[in-house]
Amino acid sequence: MNQHSPQPTLIDCLIVGGGPGGLTAALYLARFRRSCLVVDAGSSRASWIPRSHNYPGFPPGINGNDLLVRLREQASGYGARLEHGRVEHIEPHADGFSVRYGDRTCVTRRIILATGIEDTLPDMPEVEQAIAEGKVRLCAICDGYEVDGDNVAVYGEAENAISHAVFLRTFSDRVTVVVHGEQDACDQAIALAEHYDIRLISDRVEALHPCETGIELITHSGDTHHFDIIYPSLGARFRSELVLQLGAECDECGGVRVDDHLQTSVRGLYAIGDVTMGLKQISVAIGQAAQAATGVHNSLEANPWGGSAATR
C-alpha cells in the first residue's frame, strides 16, 4: 500500500518577513479573521535600531527589538502564526502559491513579501557594537535630529555621499564626505559640497576603528581623522529574489514595483516596506502593510477560492 504524504494546509496569506511591516500586515489579517502565517528569518533592519525617537507614540523613544517584541505579541494575540525560517522557493499552485521554507511547505492563496533590504556596512571591527552605541548610523532621516552639531562623516561613493551630507547639514555645521572607491564627483556635486561647507576626503581609506568617543579613520597617506558619528552610504541589496523567481517586475536595482494596492505584477503577490521603491521608514512600511492586508482581504472576498497565480 502506497503511503502518501499529507497535503499541506491551505492558508489565506503567507507573510514573508517579520519586521514591523510584516507583523502589522499579520495583525490586520488576523483581525480580519484570515488565516495567516509569518515566516521570519530574524534579519529585520529594525533590530539594528538602538533607540528610535522617530516612531510615533513613543515620546521617550523605543529600541528596535523592543518594538518587534510588542508587534509579535500583538499579532499572535489575535491568532497570527509566527514561525522562524527562511522561505527558499515559491511557485504557482492551483490554489495560489506553493511555498517551501526549510523542511516545511505550505499552500497559500496570497503572499505579502516584507523582506526588506540588506545594508552594505563598512569593513570595520565590531561594527554591530558601533551601531548599537550610535557611532555608526544607517538612516539620517530617522536620527539626524540627534546629531545636533556633532562631527559627522558620510562614507560612500562621492556624489551619493555628498547628497546625504547636504541633508545632514540641517543638523550640524561639521560634516565631512569620505569618498569610497575611485570615482570622482562631478563638478556640480563638488560645487554643492563647497556651497554647504562640506569637507571632502578623497584619500583611500585604509582602516576604520571604533574608539571610546566615536570612529577613527586612517587614510592611505597615514592621516588620522576622528568623527563622532559615521553614516555609511555604501548602498543596499533589495531582498527581492523570491519575486524574481515568479517573474514579478522590479527596477534595475531590484526594488519591487507595486500598484496602488501594493500588489506586484504577479496576481496575488504583494510587497511592502523597504523591498519596494520609496522612502525607507518604519512608518511607511506600516502604512503599506495596512493597505496590502486590506487589499488581500478584499481580493479573497471577491475570489475566496484563490485561483492560479498569474501575471496581471
Short mmCIF file of N, CA and C in Angstrom, two decimals, residues 48 50 124-136 210 215:
data_model
loop_
_atom_site.label_atom_id
_atom_site.label_comp_id
_atom_site.label_asym_id
_atom_site.label_seq_id
_atom_site.Cartn_x
_atom_site.Cartn_y
_atom_site.Cartn_z
N TRP A 48 18.36 46.60 14.26
CA TRP A 48 19.60 47.35 14.41
C TRP A 48 19.40 48.65 15.19
N PRO A 50 19.12 51.21 17.94
CA PRO A 50 19.35 51.28 19.39
C PRO A 50 18.17 51.93 20.12
N MET A 124 34.85 47.19 9.15
CA MET A 124 35.48 47.66 10.38
C MET A 124 35.16 46.68 11.50
N PRO A 125 36.06 46.55 12.47
CA PRO A 125 35.81 45.62 13.57
C PRO A 125 34.67 46.12 14.45
N GLU A 126 33.91 45.16 15.01
CA GLU A 126 32.86 45.46 15.98
C GLU A 126 31.85 46.47 15.44
N VAL A 127 31.51 46.34 14.14
CA VAL A 127 30.59 47.31 13.55
C VAL A 127 29.21 47.22 14.18
N GLU A 128 28.77 46.01 14.56
CA GLU A 128 27.45 45.86 15.18
C GLU A 128 27.39 46.60 16.51
N GLN A 129 28.46 46.51 17.29
CA GLN A 129 28.51 47.22 18.57
C GLN A 129 28.54 48.73 18.34
N ALA A 130 29.24 49.16 17.30
CA ALA A 130 29.30 50.59 16.98
C ALA A 130 27.92 51.11 16.59
N ILE A 131 27.13 50.30 15.91
CA ILE A 131 25.76 50.69 15.58
C ILE A 131 24.93 50.78 16.85
N ALA A 132 25.07 49.81 17.72
CA ALA A 132 24.32 49.80 18.98
C ALA A 132 24.64 51.03 19.83
N GLU A 133 25.87 51.52 19.73
CA GLU A 133 26.30 52.68 20.53
C GLU A 133 26.04 54.01 19.82
N GLY A 134 25.48 53.97 18.60
CA GLY A 134 25.16 55.19 17.87
C GLY A 134 26.35 55.84 17.20
N LYS A 135 27.48 55.15 17.12
CA LYS A 135 28.66 55.70 16.45
C LYS A 135 28.58 55.51 14.94
N VAL A 136 28.00 54.40 14.53
CA VAL A 136 27.70 54.15 13.12
C VAL A 136 26.17 54.18 12.99
N PRO A 210 36.29 51.71 15.73
CA PRO A 210 35.55 52.36 16.81
C PRO A 210 36.53 52.74 17.92
N ILE A 215 34.55 57.32 16.03
CA ILE A 215 35.17 56.48 15.00
C ILE A 215 36.48 57.13 14.56
#
